[in-house]
XYZ file of C-alpha atoms in Angstrom:
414
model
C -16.892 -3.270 136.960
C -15.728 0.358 137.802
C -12.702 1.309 135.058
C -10.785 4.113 135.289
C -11.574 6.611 131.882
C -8.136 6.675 129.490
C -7.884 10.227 128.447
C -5.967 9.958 125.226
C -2.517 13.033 125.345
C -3.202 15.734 123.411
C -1.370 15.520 120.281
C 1.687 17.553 119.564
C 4.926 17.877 117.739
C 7.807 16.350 119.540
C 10.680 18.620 120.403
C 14.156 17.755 121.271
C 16.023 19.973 123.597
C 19.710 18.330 124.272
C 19.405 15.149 125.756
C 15.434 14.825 126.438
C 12.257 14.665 124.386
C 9.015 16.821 125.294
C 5.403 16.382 123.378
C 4.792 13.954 120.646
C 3.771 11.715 123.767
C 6.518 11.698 125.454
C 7.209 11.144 128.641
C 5.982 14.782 130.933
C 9.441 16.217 131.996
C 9.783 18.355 134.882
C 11.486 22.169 134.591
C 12.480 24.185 136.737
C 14.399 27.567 137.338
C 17.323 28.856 139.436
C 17.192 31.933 141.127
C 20.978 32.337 141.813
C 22.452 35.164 140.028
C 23.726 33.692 137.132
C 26.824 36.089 136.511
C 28.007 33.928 139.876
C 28.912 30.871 138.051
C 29.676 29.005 141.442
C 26.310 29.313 143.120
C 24.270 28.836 139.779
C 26.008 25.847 139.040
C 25.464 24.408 142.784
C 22.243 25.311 142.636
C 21.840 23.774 138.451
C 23.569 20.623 140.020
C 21.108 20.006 142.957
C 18.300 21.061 141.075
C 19.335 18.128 138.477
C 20.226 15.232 140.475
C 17.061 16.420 142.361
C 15.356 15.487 139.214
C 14.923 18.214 136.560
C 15.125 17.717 133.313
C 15.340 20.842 131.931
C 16.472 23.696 134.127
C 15.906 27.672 133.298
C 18.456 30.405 134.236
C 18.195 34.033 133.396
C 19.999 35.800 130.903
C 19.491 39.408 131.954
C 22.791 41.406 130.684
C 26.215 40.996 129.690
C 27.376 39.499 132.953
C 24.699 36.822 133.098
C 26.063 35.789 129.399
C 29.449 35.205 130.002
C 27.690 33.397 133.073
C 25.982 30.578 131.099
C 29.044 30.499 128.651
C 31.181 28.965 131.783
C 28.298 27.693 133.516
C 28.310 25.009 130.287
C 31.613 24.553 130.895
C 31.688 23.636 134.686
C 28.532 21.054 133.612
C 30.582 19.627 131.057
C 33.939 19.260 133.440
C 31.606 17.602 136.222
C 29.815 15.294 133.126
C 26.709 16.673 133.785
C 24.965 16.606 130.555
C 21.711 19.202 131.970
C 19.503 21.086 129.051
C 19.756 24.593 129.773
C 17.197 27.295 129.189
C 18.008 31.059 129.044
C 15.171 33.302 129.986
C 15.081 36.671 128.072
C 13.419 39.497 128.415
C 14.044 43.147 126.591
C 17.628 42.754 125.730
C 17.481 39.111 124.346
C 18.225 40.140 120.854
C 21.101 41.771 121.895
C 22.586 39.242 124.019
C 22.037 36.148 121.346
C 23.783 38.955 118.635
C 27.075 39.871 121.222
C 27.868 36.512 122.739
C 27.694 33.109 119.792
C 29.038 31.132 122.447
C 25.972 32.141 124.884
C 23.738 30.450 121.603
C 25.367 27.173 121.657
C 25.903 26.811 125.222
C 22.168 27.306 125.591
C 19.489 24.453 124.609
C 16.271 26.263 124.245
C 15.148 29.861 125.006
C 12.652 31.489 126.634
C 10.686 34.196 124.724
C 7.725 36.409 126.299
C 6.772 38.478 123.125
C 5.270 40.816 125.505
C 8.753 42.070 126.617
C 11.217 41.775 123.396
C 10.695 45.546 122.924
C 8.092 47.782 122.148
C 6.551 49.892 118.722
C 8.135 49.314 115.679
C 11.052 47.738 117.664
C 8.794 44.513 118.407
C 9.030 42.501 115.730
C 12.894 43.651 114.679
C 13.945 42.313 118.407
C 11.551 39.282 118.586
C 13.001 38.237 114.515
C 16.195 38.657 115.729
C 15.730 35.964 118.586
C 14.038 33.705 116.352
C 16.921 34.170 113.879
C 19.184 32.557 116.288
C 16.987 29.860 117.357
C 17.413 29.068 113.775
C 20.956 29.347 112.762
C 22.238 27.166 116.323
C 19.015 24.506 115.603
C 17.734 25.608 119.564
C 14.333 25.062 120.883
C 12.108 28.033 121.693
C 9.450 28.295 124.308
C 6.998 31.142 123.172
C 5.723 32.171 126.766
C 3.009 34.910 127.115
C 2.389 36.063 130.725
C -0.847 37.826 131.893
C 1.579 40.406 133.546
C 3.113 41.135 130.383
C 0.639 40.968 127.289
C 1.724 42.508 124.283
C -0.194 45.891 125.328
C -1.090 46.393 121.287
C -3.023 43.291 120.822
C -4.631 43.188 123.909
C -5.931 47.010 123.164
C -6.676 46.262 119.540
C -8.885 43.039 121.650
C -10.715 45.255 123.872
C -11.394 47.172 121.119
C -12.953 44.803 119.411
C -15.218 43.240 122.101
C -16.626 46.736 123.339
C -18.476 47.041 119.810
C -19.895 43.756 120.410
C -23.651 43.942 121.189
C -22.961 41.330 124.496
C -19.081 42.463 125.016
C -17.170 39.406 127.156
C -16.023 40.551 130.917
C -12.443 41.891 130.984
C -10.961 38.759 132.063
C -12.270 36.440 129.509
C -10.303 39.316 126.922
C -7.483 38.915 128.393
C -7.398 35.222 128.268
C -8.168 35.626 124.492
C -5.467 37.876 124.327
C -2.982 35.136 126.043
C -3.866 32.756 123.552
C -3.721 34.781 120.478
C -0.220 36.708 121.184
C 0.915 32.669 121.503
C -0.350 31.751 118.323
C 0.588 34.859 116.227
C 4.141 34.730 118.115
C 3.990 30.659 116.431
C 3.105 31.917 113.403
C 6.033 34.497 113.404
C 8.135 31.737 114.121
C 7.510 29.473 111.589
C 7.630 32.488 109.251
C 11.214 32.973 109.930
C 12.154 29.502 109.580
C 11.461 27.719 112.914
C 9.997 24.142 112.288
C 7.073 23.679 114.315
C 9.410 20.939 116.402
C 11.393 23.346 117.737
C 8.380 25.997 119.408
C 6.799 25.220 122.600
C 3.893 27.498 123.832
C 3.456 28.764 127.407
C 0.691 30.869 128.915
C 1.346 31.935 132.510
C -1.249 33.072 134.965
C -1.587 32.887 138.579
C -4.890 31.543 138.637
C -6.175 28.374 138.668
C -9.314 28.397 136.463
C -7.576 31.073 134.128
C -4.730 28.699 133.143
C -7.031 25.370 132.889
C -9.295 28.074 130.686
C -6.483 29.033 128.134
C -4.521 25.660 127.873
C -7.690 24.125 126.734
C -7.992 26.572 124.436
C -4.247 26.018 123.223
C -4.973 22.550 122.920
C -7.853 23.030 120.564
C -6.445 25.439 118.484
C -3.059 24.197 117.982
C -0.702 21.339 118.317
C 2.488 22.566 119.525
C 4.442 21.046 122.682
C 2.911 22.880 125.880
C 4.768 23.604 128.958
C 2.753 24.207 132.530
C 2.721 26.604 135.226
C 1.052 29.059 137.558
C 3.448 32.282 136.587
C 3.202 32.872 140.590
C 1.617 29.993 142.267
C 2.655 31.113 145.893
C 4.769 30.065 149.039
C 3.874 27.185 150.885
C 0.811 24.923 150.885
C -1.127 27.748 149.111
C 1.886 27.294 146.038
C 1.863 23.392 146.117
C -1.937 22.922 146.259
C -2.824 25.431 143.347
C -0.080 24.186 141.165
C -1.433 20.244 141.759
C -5.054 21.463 140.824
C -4.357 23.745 138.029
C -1.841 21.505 136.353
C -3.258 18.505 137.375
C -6.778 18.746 135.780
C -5.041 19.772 132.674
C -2.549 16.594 132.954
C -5.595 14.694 133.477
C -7.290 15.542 130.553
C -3.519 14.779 128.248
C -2.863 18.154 128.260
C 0.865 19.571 128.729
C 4.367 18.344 127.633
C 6.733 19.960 130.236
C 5.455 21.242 133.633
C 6.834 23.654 136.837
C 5.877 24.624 140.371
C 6.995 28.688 140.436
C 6.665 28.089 144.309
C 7.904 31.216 146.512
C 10.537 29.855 148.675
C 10.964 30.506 152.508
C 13.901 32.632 152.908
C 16.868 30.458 152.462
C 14.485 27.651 151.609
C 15.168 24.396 149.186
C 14.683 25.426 145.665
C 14.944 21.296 144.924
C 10.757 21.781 146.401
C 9.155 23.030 143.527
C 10.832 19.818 141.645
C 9.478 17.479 144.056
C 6.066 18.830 143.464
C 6.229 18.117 140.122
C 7.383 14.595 140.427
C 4.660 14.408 142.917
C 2.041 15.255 140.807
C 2.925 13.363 137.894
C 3.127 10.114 139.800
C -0.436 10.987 141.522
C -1.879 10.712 138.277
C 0.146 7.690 136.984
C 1.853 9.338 134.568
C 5.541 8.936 135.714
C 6.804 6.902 138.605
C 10.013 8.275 140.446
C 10.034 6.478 143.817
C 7.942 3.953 145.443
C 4.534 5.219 147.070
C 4.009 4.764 151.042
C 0.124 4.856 151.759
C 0.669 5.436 155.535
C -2.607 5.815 157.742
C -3.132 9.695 158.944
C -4.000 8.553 162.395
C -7.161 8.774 164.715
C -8.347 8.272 168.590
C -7.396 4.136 167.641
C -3.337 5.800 167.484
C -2.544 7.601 169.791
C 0.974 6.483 170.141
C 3.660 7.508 167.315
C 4.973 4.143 166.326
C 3.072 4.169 163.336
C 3.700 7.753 162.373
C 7.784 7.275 163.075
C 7.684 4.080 161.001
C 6.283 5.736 158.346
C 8.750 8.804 158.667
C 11.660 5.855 158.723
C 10.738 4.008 155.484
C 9.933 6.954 153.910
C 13.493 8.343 154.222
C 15.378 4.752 154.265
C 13.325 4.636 150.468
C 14.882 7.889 149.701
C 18.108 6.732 150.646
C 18.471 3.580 149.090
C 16.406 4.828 145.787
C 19.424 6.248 144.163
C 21.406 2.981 144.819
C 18.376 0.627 143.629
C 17.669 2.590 140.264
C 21.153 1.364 139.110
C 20.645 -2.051 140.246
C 16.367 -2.741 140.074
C 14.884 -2.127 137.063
C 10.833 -0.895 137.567
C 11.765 -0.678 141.357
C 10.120 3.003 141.382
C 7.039 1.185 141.016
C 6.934 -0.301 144.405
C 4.058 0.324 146.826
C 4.462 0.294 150.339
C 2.063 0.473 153.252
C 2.425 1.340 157.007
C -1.098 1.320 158.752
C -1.715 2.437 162.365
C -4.404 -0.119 163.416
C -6.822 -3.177 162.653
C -9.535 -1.503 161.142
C -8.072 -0.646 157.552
C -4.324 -1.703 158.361
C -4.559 -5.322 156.948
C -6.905 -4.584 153.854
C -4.390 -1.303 152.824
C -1.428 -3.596 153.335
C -3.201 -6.324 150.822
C -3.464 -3.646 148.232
C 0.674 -2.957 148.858
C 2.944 -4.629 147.176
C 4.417 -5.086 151.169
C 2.757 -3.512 153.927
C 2.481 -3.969 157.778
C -0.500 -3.375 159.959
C 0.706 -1.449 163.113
C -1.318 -2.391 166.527
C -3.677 0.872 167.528
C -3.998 2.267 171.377
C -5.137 -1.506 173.753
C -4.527 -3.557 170.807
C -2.605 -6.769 170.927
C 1.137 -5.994 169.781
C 1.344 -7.916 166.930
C 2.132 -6.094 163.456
C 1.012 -8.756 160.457
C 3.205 -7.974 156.984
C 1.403 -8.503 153.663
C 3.401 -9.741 150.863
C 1.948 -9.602 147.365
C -1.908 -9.589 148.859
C -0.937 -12.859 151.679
C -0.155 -12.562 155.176
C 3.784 -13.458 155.274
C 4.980 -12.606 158.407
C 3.874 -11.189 162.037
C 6.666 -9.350 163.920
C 6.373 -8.237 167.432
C 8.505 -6.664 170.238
C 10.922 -3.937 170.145
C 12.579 -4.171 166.556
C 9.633 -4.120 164.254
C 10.533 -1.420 162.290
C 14.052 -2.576 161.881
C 12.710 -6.133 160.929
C 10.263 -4.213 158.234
C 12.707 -2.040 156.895
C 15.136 -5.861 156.159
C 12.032 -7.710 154.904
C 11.674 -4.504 152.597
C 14.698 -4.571 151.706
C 15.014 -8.949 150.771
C 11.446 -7.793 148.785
C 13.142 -5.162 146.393
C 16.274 -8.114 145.645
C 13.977 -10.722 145.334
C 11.684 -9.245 143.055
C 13.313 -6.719 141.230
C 16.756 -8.508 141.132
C 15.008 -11.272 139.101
C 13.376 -8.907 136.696
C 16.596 -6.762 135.912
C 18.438 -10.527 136.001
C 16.020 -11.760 133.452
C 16.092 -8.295 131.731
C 20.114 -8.483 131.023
C-alpha cells in the first residue's frame, strides 16, 4: 500500500488577532491587502468588503500619513455599521511611530500591525521609532507582524554581515548573506519585542522575497530557529500566471512541509483587475494540499483529439459557476458540503473511472461515441442521461445529492 507521508505543522505560538486564530495549529488563514487609498474611506471599505466576503481573513491596509489614519479610524466604523466584524492590519513604514503616538483611536481600531524594521527610521533613530511601535502594540494588547523585506534590510546589520563573512577563509556568495541577514533582523526585531513587553503570542515573523528558492531557503530557517507564528509570501510574486504559479510553488512546498500560519498572493493586478484574485489563489492552494476546503473540487478532463466538441468543456464551465452560486446558500444550510467532489469527463477512456473516484460525476460521450453520459454516485453507476438536457439533468441530480447527503448530516448534526 502507497500512503501519503503526514508532515507534522511546525510548532508555534498561537496568536489571536480579533476574531481569528493563526499558528499554534490552527487552521492556515488567508491575508490579503487593499490597494485603495485608504484616506478614501468609500473605496477602501468596498474594496475591504469584497475582499472579505471573498474570503480573507485578515485584510492589510496602509497607514502612510495623517490622512490614511483618520482613514482606518472611520473605515472601523463603516465595518462595524455594516456588521462586518474583519481583522484589520495597518502597514507602516517610516512614520509608524508617529502615527500610533497622534491618533489612539487609529490603535484600537487596528488589530495587528505591520512592522518592517528595515524602514522605522534610521541611526540612532532606529530603535527609539521601532520601541515606540512596540510600545503600542503593548498598551492596546495588538498583534504585530515583524516583516523583513529583501528590498529593505536593515542596511547596518546586513553591512556588519558582510563584514563578517569576507574574513571568512571560504566567505558565502552574496545572496546566501543576505538571506542570513533576513533571518537575523527577524529574530533580533523578536527579541526587541519581547524585551519591551510583547508576549511571544502576539509577534508573527515575515520574510519577503521575490524568489522562490530564497523564501523556501529562509522560512526553513525560521522554522528551525524559532517558534513564532509565520506568515507567507513572495514580496512581489508577479502579474498573471507567472504571480499565481510562483506563489503555489514557493508557498506550497513550505505548506507542505507544516510550515506557515497565515499566507498571501502579492499578485500584480491587470489594470482595473479583481483584487478578490490573489485571495482565490490562496484558497486554492490550501485546498490543493488538503489543508482547508472552501468549495467543492470539479476534476474536469482537459480535452484531446477523442473531444473535439465543447459539451464537456461548457458543462464543466456550468457546474463550476452553478457551485459558486449556490455555495454561499449551502454553507448555511450543509454542513461539510465544501468537501464535495465533482467530476465532468469528456470521454470513455478515463470518464467512468474519474467519475468513480467523485463523490458524483458524469462521463461525457467523446467525438463518434454513442450519446449516452453514465453518472456515478458514491463509486456505482446511478443513472445514464441522454439527449438535449444533460447538463440541466446533472446540475438537478447534483443538486438532490448535496440535500440528500449533506441535509442528513447537518439534520443529524442539530
Amino acid at each position: 500500500m502507497v500512503s501519503l507521508p503526514q508532515t507534522p505543522r511546525h510548532k508555534t505560538h498561537e496568536v489571536k488577532v480579533r476574531n481569528v486564530t493563526l499558528g499554534g495549529g490552527a487552521p492556515v488563514l488567508v491575508q490579503s491587502m487593499t490597494n485603495t487609498d485608504t484616506a478614501d474611506v468609500e473605496k477602501t471599505f468596498k474594496q475591504v468588503k469584497e475582499l472579505f466576503l471573498a474570503g480573507s481573513e485578515i485584510i492589510r491596509v496602509t497607514v502612510n500619513n495623517d490622512e490614511a489614519a483618520k482613514g482606518v479610524i472611520a473605515l472601523r466604523e463603516r465595518l462595524e455599521k455594516e456588521s462586518l466584524d474583519v481583522p484589520l492590519a495597518g502597514c507602516f513604514h517610516y512614520n509608524g511611530h508617529t502615527l500610533l503616538s497622534d491618533y489612539p483611536d487609529l490603535c484600537q481600531a487596528l488589530d495587528k500591525y505591520r512592522i518592517n524594521p528595515g524602514n522605522v527610521g534610521f541611526g540612532k533613530k532606529h530603535d527609539a521609532q521601532f520601541e515606540v511601535m512596540l510600545e503600542k502594540a503593548a498598551e492596546y494588547n495588538k498583534a504585530v507582524r515583524i516583516g523583513v523585506n529583501w528590498g529593505s534590510l536593515d542596511a547596518t546589520l546586513a553591512t556588519k554581515l558582510m563584514d563578517e563573512n569576507a574574513a571568512l577563509a571560504e566567505p558565502l556568495d552574496a545572496d546566501s548573506v543576505m538571506r542570513e541577514t533576513l533571518v537575523q533582523s527577524a529574530l533580533i526585531s523578536a527579541e526587541k519585542a519581547l524585551q519591551v513587553g510583547l508576549r511571544k503570542d502576539q509577534i508573527i515573523l515575515s520574510a519577503k522575497v521575490s524568489r522562490v528558492q530564497d523564501l523556501i531557503a529562509v522560512y526553513r530557517e525560521l522554522a528551525k530557529r524559532s517558534d513564532y507564528a509565520l506568515h507567507l509570501g513572495l514580496t512581489e510574486a508577479g502579474m498573471g500566471s507567472k504571480g499565481i504559479v510562483a506563489t503555489a510553488l514557493g508557498e506550497g512546498i513550505l505548506l507542505n512541509e507544516g510550515i506557515g500560519d497565515t499566507i498571501r498572493a502579492s499578485l500584480t493586478p491587470e489594470p482595473n483587475g479583481d483584487r478578490t484574485l490573489e485571495v482565490k489563489v490562496c484558497k486554492e492552494v490550501l485546498q490543493a494540499l488538503g489543508l482547508r476546503s472552501f468549495a467543492p473540487e470539479v476534476a474536469a478532463c482537459p480535452g484531446c483529439g477523442r473531444t473535439t466538441s465543447t459539451v464537456f468543456q461548457e458543462l464543466a464551465k456550468d457546474i463550476e459557476q452553478y457551485l459558486d452560486k449556490k455555495m454561499p446558500v449551502w454553507k448555511e444550510e450543509y454542513s461539510g458540503v465544501e468537501e464535495l467532489k465533482v467530476a465532468v469527463m469528456g470521454c470513455i477512456v478515463n470518464g467512468p473511472g474519474e467519475s468513480k473516484h467523485a463523490d458524483i460525476g458524469i462521463s461525457l460521450p467523446g467525438t463518434g461515441e454513442s450519446s449516452v453520459a453514465p453518472v456515478f454516485i458514491d463509486g456505482k453507476k446511478a443513472h445514464t442521461l441522454r439527449g438535449e438536457t444533460i447538463a440541466q439533468d446533472f446540475q438537478t441530480l447534483v443538486e438532490e445529492y448535496v440535500e440528500k447527503r449533506f441535509g442528513d448530516a447537518h439534520t443529524k448534526a442539530a
